[in-house]
Coordinates of C-alpha atoms in Angstrom, one line a residue:
X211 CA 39.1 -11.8 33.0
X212 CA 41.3 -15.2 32.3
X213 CA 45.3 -14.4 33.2
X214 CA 44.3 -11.3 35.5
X215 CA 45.5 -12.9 38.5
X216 CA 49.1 -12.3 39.3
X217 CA 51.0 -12.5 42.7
X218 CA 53.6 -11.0 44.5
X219 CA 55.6 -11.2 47.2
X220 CA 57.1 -8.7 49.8
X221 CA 59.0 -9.7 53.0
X222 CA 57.5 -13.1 52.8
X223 CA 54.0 -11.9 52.5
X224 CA 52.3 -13.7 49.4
X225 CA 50.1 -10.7 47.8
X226 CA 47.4 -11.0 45.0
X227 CA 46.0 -8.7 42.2
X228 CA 43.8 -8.7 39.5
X229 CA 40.4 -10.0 41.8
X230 CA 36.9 -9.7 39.6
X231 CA 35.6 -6.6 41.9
X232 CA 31.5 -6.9 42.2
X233 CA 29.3 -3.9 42.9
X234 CA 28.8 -3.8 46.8
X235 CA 25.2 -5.6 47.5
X236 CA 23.6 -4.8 51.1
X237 CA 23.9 -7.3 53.9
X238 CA 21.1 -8.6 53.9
X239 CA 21.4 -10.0 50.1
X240 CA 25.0 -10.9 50.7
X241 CA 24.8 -14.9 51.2
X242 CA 22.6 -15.0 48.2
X243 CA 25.1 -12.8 46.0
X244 CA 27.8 -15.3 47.3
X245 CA 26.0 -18.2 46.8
X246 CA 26.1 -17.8 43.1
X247 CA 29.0 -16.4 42.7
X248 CA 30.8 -19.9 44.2
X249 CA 29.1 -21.1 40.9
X250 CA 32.0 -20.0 39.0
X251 CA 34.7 -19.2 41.2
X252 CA 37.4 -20.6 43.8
X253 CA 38.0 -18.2 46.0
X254 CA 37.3 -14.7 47.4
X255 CA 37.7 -11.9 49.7
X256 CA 35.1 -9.6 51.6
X257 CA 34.7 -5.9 52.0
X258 CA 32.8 -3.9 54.6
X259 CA 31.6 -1.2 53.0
X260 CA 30.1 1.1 56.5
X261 CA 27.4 -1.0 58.1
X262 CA 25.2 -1.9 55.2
X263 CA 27.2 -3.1 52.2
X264 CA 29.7 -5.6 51.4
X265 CA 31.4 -6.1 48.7
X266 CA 33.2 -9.4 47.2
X267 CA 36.2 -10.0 45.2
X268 CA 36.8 -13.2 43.5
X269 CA 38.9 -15.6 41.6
X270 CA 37.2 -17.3 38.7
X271 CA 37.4 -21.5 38.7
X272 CA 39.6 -21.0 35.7
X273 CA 42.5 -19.4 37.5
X274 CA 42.2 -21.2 40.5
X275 CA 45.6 -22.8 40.2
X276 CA 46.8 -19.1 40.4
X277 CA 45.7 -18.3 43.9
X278 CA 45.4 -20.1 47.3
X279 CA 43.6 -19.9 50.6
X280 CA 45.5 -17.7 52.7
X281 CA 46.9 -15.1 50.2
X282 CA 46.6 -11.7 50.8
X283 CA 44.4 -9.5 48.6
X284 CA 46.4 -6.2 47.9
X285 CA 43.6 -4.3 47.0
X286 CA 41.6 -5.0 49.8
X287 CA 44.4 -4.9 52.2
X288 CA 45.2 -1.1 51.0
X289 CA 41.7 0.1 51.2
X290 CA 41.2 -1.4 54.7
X291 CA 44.9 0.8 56.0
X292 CA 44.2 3.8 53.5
X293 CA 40.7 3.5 55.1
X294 CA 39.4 7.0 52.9
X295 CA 36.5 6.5 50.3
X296 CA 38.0 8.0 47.0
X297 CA 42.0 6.9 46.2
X298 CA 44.5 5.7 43.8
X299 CA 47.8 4.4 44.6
X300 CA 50.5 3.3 41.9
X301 CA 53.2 0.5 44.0
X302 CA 56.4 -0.7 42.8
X303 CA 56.4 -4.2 43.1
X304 CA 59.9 -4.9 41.7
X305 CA 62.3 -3.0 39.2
X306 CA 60.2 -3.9 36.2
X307 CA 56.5 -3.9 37.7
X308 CA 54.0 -2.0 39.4
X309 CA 50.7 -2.2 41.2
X310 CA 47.5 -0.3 40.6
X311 CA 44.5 0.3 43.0
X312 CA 41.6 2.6 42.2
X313 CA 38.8 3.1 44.8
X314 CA 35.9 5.1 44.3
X315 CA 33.3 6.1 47.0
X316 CA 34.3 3.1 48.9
X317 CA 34.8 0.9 46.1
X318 CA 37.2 -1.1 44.8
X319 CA 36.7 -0.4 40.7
X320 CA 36.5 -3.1 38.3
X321 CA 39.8 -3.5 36.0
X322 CA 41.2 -1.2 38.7
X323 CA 43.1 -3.8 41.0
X324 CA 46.2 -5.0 38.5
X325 CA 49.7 -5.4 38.3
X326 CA 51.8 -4.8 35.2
X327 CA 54.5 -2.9 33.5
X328 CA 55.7 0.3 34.8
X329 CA 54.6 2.2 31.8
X330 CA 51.2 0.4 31.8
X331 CA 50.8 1.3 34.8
X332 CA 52.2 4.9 34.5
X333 CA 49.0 5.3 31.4
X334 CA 46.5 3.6 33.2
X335 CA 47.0 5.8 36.5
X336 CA 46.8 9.3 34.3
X337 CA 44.3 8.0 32.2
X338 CA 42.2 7.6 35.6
X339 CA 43.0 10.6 37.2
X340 CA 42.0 12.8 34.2
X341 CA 38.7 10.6 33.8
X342 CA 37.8 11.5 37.5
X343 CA 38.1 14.9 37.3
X344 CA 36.4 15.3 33.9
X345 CA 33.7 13.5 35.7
X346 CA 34.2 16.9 38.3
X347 CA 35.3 14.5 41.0
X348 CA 39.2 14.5 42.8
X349 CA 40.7 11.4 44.7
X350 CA 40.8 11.9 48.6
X351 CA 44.2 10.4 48.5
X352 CA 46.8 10.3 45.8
X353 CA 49.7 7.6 46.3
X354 CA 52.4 7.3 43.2
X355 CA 56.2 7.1 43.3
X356 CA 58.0 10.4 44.1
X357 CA 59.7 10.6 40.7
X358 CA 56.5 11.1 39.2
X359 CA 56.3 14.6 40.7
X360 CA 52.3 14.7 41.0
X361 CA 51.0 17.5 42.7
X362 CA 49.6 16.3 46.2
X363 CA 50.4 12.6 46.4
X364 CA 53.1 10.6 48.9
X365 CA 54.8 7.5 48.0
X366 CA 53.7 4.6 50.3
X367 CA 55.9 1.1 49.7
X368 CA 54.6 -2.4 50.2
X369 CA 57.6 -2.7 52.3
X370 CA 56.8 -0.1 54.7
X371 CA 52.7 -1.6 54.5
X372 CA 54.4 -5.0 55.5
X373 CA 56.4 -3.6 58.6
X374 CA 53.5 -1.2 59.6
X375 CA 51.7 -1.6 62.7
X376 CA 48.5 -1.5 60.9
X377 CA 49.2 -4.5 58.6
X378 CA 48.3 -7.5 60.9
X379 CA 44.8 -6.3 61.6
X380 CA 44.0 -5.2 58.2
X381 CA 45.3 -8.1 55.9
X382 CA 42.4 -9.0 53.9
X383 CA 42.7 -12.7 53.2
X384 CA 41.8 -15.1 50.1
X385 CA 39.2 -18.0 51.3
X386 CA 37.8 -20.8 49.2
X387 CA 34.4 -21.5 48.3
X388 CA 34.7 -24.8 49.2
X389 CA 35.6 -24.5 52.8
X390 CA 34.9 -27.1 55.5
X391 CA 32.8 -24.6 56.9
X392 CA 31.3 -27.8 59.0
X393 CA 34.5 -26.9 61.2
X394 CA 34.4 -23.4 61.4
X395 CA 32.4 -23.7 64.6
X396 CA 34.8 -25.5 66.4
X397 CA 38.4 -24.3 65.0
X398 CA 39.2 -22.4 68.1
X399 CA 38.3 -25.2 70.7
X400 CA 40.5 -27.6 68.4
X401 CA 43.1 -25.4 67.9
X402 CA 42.9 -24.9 71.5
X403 CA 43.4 -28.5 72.7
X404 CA 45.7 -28.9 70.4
X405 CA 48.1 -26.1 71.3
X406 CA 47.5 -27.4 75.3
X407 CA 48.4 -30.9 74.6
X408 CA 51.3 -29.6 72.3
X409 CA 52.9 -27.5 75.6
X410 CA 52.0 -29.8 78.2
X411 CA 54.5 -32.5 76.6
X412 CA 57.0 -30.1 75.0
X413 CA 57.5 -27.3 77.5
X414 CA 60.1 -27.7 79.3
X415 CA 62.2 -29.5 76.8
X416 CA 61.2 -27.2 73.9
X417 CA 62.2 -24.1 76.2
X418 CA 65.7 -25.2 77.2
X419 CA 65.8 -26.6 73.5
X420 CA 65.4 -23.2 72.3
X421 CA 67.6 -21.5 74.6
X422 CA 70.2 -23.8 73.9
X423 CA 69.5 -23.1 69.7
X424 CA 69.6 -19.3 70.1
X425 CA 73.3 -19.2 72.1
X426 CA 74.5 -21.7 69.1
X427 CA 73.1 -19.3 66.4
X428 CA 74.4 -16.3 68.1
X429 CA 77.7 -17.7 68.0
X430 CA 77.4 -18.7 64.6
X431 CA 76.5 -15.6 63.2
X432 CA 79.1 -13.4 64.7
X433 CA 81.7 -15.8 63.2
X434 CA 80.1 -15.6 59.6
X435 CA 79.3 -12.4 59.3
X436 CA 81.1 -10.6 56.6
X437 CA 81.2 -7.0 56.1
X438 CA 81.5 -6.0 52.6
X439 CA 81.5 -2.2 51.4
X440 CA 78.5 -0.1 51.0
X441 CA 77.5 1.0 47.6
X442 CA 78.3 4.3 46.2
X443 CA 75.3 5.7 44.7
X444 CA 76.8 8.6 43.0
X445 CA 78.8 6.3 40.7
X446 CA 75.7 4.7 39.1
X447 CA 74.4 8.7 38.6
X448 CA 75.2 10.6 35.5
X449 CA 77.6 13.5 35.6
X450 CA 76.0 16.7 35.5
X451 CA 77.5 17.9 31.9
X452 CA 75.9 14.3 30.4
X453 CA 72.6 14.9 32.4
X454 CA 72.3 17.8 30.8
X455 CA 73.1 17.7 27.8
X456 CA 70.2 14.7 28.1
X457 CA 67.6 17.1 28.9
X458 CA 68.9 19.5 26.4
X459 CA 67.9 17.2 24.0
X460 CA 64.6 16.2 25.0
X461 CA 63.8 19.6 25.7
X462 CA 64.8 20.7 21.6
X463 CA 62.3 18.0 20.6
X464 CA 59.3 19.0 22.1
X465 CA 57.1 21.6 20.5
X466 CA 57.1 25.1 21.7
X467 CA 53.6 25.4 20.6
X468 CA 51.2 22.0 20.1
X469 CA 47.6 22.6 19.0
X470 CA 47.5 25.9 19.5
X471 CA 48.5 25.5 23.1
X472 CA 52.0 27.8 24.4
X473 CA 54.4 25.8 26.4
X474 CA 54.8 27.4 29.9
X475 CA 56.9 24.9 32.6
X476 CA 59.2 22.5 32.2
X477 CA 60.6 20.2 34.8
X478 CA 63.1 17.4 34.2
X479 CA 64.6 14.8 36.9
X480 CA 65.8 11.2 36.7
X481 CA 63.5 9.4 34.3
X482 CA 60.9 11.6 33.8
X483 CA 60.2 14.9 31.9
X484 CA 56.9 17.4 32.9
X485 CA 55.8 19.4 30.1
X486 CA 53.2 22.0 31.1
X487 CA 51.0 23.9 28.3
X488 CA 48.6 27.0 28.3
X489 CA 45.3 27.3 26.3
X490 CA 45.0 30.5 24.3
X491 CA 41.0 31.7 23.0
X492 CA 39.3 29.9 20.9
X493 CA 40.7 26.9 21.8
X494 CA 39.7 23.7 23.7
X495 CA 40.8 21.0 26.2
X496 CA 39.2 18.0 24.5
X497 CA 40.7 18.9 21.4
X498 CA 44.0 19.7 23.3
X499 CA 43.5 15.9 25.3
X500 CA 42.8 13.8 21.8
X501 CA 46.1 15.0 19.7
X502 CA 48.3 15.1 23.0
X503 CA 47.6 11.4 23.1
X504 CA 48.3 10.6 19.6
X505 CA 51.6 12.8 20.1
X506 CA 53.0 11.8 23.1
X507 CA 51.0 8.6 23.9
X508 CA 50.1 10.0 27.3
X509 CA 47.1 11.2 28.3
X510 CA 47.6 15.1 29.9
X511 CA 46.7 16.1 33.6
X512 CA 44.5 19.3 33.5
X513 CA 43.6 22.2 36.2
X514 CA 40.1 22.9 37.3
X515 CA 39.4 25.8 35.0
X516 CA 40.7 23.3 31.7
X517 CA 43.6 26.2 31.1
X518 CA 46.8 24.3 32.0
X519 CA 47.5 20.9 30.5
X520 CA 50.3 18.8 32.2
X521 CA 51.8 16.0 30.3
X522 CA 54.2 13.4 32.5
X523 CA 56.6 11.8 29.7
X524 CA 58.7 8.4 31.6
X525 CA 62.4 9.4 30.3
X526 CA 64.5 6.2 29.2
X527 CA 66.9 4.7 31.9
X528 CA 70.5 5.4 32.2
X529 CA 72.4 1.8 31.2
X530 CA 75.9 0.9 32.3
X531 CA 76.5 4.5 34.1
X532 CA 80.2 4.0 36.3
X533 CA 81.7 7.1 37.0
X534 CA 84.2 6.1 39.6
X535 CA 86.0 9.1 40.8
X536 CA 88.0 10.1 43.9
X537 CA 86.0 12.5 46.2
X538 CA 87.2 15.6 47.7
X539 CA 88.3 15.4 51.1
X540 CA 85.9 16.2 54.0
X541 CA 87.5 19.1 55.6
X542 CA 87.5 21.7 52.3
X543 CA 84.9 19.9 50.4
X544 CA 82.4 22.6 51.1
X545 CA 84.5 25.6 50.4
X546 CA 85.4 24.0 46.8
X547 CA 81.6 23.4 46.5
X548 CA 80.9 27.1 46.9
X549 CA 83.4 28.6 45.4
X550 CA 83.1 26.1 42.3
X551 CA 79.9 28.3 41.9
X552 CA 80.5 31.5 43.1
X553 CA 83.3 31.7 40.4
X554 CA 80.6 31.5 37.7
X555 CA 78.7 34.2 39.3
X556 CA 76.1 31.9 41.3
X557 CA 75.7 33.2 44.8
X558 CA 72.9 31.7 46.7
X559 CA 73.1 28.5 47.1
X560 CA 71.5 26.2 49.7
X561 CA 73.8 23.4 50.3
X562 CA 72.1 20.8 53.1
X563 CA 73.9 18.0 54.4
X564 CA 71.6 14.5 55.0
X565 CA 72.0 11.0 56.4
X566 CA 73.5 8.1 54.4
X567 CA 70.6 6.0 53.4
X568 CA 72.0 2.0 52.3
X569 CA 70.0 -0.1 50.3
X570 CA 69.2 -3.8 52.3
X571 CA 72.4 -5.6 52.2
X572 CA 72.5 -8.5 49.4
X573 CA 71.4 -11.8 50.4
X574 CA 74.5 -14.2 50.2
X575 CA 75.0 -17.5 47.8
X576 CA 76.4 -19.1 51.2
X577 CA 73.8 -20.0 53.4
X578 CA 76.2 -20.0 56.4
X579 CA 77.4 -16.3 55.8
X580 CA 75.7 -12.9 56.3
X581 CA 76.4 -9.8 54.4
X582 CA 76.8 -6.9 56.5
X583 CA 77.8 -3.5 54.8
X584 CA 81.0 -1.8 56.1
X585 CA 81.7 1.5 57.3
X586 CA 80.5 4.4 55.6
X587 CA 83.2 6.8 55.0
X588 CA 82.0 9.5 52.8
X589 CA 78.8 12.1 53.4
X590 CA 75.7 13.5 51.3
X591 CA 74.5 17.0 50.7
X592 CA 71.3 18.2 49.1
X593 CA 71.8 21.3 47.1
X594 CA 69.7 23.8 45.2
X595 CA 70.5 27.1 43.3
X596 CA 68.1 29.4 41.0
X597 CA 70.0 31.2 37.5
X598 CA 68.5 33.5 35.2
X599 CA 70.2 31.3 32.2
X600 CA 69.2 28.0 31.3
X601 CA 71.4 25.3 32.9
X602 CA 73.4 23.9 30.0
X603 CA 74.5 27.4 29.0
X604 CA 75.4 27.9 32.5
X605 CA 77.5 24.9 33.0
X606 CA 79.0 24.8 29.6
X607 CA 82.5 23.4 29.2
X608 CA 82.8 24.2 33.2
X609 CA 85.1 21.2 34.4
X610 CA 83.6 18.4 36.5
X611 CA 83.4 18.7 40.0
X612 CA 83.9 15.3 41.6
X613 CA 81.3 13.8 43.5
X614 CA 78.6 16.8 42.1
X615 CA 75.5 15.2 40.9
X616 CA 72.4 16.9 39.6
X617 CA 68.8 15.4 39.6
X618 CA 66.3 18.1 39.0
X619 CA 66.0 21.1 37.0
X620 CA 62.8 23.5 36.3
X621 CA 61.1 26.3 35.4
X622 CA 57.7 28.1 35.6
X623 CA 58.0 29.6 32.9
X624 CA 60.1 29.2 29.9
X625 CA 60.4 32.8 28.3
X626 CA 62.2 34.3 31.1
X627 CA 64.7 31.4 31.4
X628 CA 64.5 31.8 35.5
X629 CA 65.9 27.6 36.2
X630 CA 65.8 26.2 39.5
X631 CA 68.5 23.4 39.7
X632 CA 68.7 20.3 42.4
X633 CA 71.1 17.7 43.6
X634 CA 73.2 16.5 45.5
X635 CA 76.6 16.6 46.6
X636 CA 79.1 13.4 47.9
X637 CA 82.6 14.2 49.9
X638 CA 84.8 12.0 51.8
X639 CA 84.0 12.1 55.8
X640 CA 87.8 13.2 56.1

C-alpha cells in the first residue's frame, strides 16, 4: 500500500486519502486490534459502525512523513455526513484529479478510499457499480459529477461539504499512535487555565486592539478593491455548428451493432458520450461486458433484467476555444431566438431564462489588492427543442446565431431519428 496516501486541500481544510481500511472488529476487541496495528503504523482514524463495531483506518510507518495529526480523513468524514450504509461518491478535487469513496454495508472498502486521475477514477467508479449489482446488490446513494449523466446520482462538492453545517461535527480526524495520551486526562483543565490566564491579562487591550484592527482593515479594503470584469463563459464554449460536427464524428465511429448487441440511445454533452445497446436471443451480458472492455476500455452499466448495456465514453476536452462575438441586444434578443428557429420549421421550443452564476474571483499577485468582479451586463437562458431529424442535418450550413450555445443532444432511440437538443442562450441585459 506504499504511495497510497495523497492529500488535498479545500478552503484551508487539509484532507487525506488512500487510509489502509480494516474489517470493523467489535468493541470489545477494539484496543487489542489497535494495539497491534500501532506496530506498523503512525497514525489513524476511527469509525463507529452502530453500537457494536468500530472500524480503523491507518497510515503505515512508511508513509508517515505523508500525513499528520490533525488531518482530516475524507473518507471517514463523507460516511459520517452521507451517514447511509451502501454509497459511492466520485469528487473533483482539482481540474486534473478526483476522489473516490466506496462504502458497503457500513464499510469503508479496502482500495476504495483514493485519489487519482479523472479517468482513473471515471474506470474505477463503473467498474464498481457494475461489480455491485452483478453481486444483485444497488448503492443507497449515488454521488458523481453531473456531466456523467448517471441515472439517480447528485453531485455533492468538497466545497459545499467544507461550508456545510454538518462539517464541524463530523470531521473525522488523523491521530498518532504515539500520543501523549498521559495528557489526555487533563487537556481540557490545561487548556482551560490557560485560555483564563490568557484573557485575564489581554482583555481589555486585546478587545480595543481588535476593534481598532478591524476599522484599519475596513478602510484598507475599500481603497484596494479592484473590480475587474466577469468572465464570459460562452466564449470558452464551442459554437453549435463545431459541436456538432464533433459529435457527428464520434457518433460515425461507433458500431451500430457490437457483439451481436443493436445500438438503441445515444446521448452526447460536453466531454462525455452515452452509448446505450440492446441484447437480441441467444446472446449474453458477460460475453457483451468482456469485448466492450477490450473495445472501448470501459466497463458497461447494465439494467436489472441484463438486456440494456450502457457504456459512458469521457469525450476529449475542447483546447484554446475563443469565440468572442458581440451579443444581440436585450430588448429583441428573444424574438431573434425564436424566430431563428421557427424559420427552419422548429416550433416548440422552451426557452428559460436563469441567474448568472460567477466562478470565485481570482486571488490577486498583490497582496494589498482584492479582485472583485464587475457588473454583469449580459443574461442566460436555458433552452430545449425536440426534431424528428438528427441535429447536424438540421442545422446544416444555417448561420451562427451569436451568443447560441448547445450542450446536450439525445435520443432514445436511434432508428426513428426523434433528437432532443439542449443549451443555452447569452444576450446583452439591454
Amino acid at each position: 500500500m506504499a504511495g497510497a496516501i495523497r492529500t488535498c486541500k479545500i478552503r484551508g481544510i487539509t484532507f487525506i486519502s488512500g487510509l489502509i481500511w480494516e474489517s470493523p472488529v467489535d468493541n470489545v476487541l477494539f484496543r487489542e486490534n489497535r494495539n497491534h496495528a500501532r506496530k506498523e503504523n503512525a497514525y489513524y482514524v476511527t469509525r463507529k459502525l452502530g453500537k457494536q463495531l468500530t472500524q480503523l483506518g491507518l497510515v503505515s510507518a512508511e508513509e508517515k512523513n505523508d500525513a499528520s495529526v490533525g488531518m482530516c480523513s475524507l473518507a471517514g468524514t463523507l460516511c459520517n455526513i452521507v451517514n447511509v450504509p451502501t454509497w459511492i461518491g466520485a469528487f473533483i478535487v482539482n481540474h486534473q484529479e478526483m476522489a473516490l469513496v466506496v462504502v458497503r454495508h457500513g464499510e469503508i472498502l479496502a482500495g476504495m478510499d483514493c485519489i487519482s486521475s479523472q479517468e482513473v477514477i471515471y474506470d474505477k467508479f463503473m467498474h464498481t457499480i457494475d461489480m455491485v449489482r452483478d453481486a444483485g446488490d444497488d448503492f443507497d446513494k449515488t454521488y458523481c459529477p453531473a456531466v456523467w449523466d448517471i441515472p439517480d446520482s447528485e453531485e455533492l462538492s468538497l466545497t459545499s461539504v467544507v461550508t456545510g453545517k454538518e462539517f464541524k461535527k463530523n470531521k473525522s480526524l488523523l491521530r498518532s499512535f504515539s500520543g501523549f495520551d498521559f495528557l489526555k486526562k487533563e487537556k481540557k483543565s490545561i487548556l482551560k487555565l490557560v485560555f483564563l490566564f490568557g484573557s485575564v491579562i489581554a482583555g481589555s487591550v486585546g478587545y480595543y486592539s481588535y476593534q481598532y484592527y478591524q476599522q484599519e482593515q475596513e478602510e484598507h479594503r475599500i481603497i484596494n478593491t479592484k473590480y475587474i470584469p466577469p468572465p464570459h463563459e460562452w466564449e470558452s464554449e464551442t459554437s453549435v455548428n463545431e459541436q456538432l460536427n464533433k459529435w457527428d464524428f464520434y457518433l460515425e465511429s461507433y458500431p451500430m451493432v457490437f457483439d451481436g448487441w443493436d445500438l438503441k440511445a445515444v446521448s452526447f454533452s460536453r466531454g462525455l458520450a452515452k452509448l446505450t445497446y440492446m441484447r437480441n436471443e441467444m446472446l449474453t451480458a458477460s460475453s457483451f461486458g468482456k469485448k466492450a472492455f477490450a473495445y472501448f476500455n470501459v466497463h458497461p452499466v447494465f439494467d436489472k433484467s441484463g438486456n440494456k448495456a450502457t457504456l459512458s465514453l469521457l469525450l476529449p476536452a475542447d483546447k484554446d476555444v475563443d469565440n468572442k462575438e458581440t451579443l444581440l441586444p436585450g430588448q429583441d434578443a428573444e424574438i431573434i431566438f425564436y424566430s431563428y428557429f421557427q424559420r427552419i420549421g422548429v416550433n416548440h421550443i422552451e426557452l428559460k431564462k436563469v441567474d448568472v452564476k460567477l466562478p470565485r474571483e481570482p486571488v490577486s499577485d498583490n497582496p494589498d489588492v482584492i479582485y472583485k468582479w464587475g457588473k454583469v451586463t449580459w443574461k442566460k437562458y436555458m433552452w430545449t427543442l425536440t426534431v424528428g431529424v438528427p441535429p447536424s442535418v438540421m442545422l446544416y450550413g444555417l448561420k451562427q446565431l451569436p451568443g447560441l450555445r448547445i450542450s446536450k443532444i439525445r435520443t432514445e432511440d436511434i432508428d426513428r431519428s426523434t433528437w432532443k437538443l439542449e443549451g443555452e442562450f447569452y444576450a446583452n441585459e439591454k
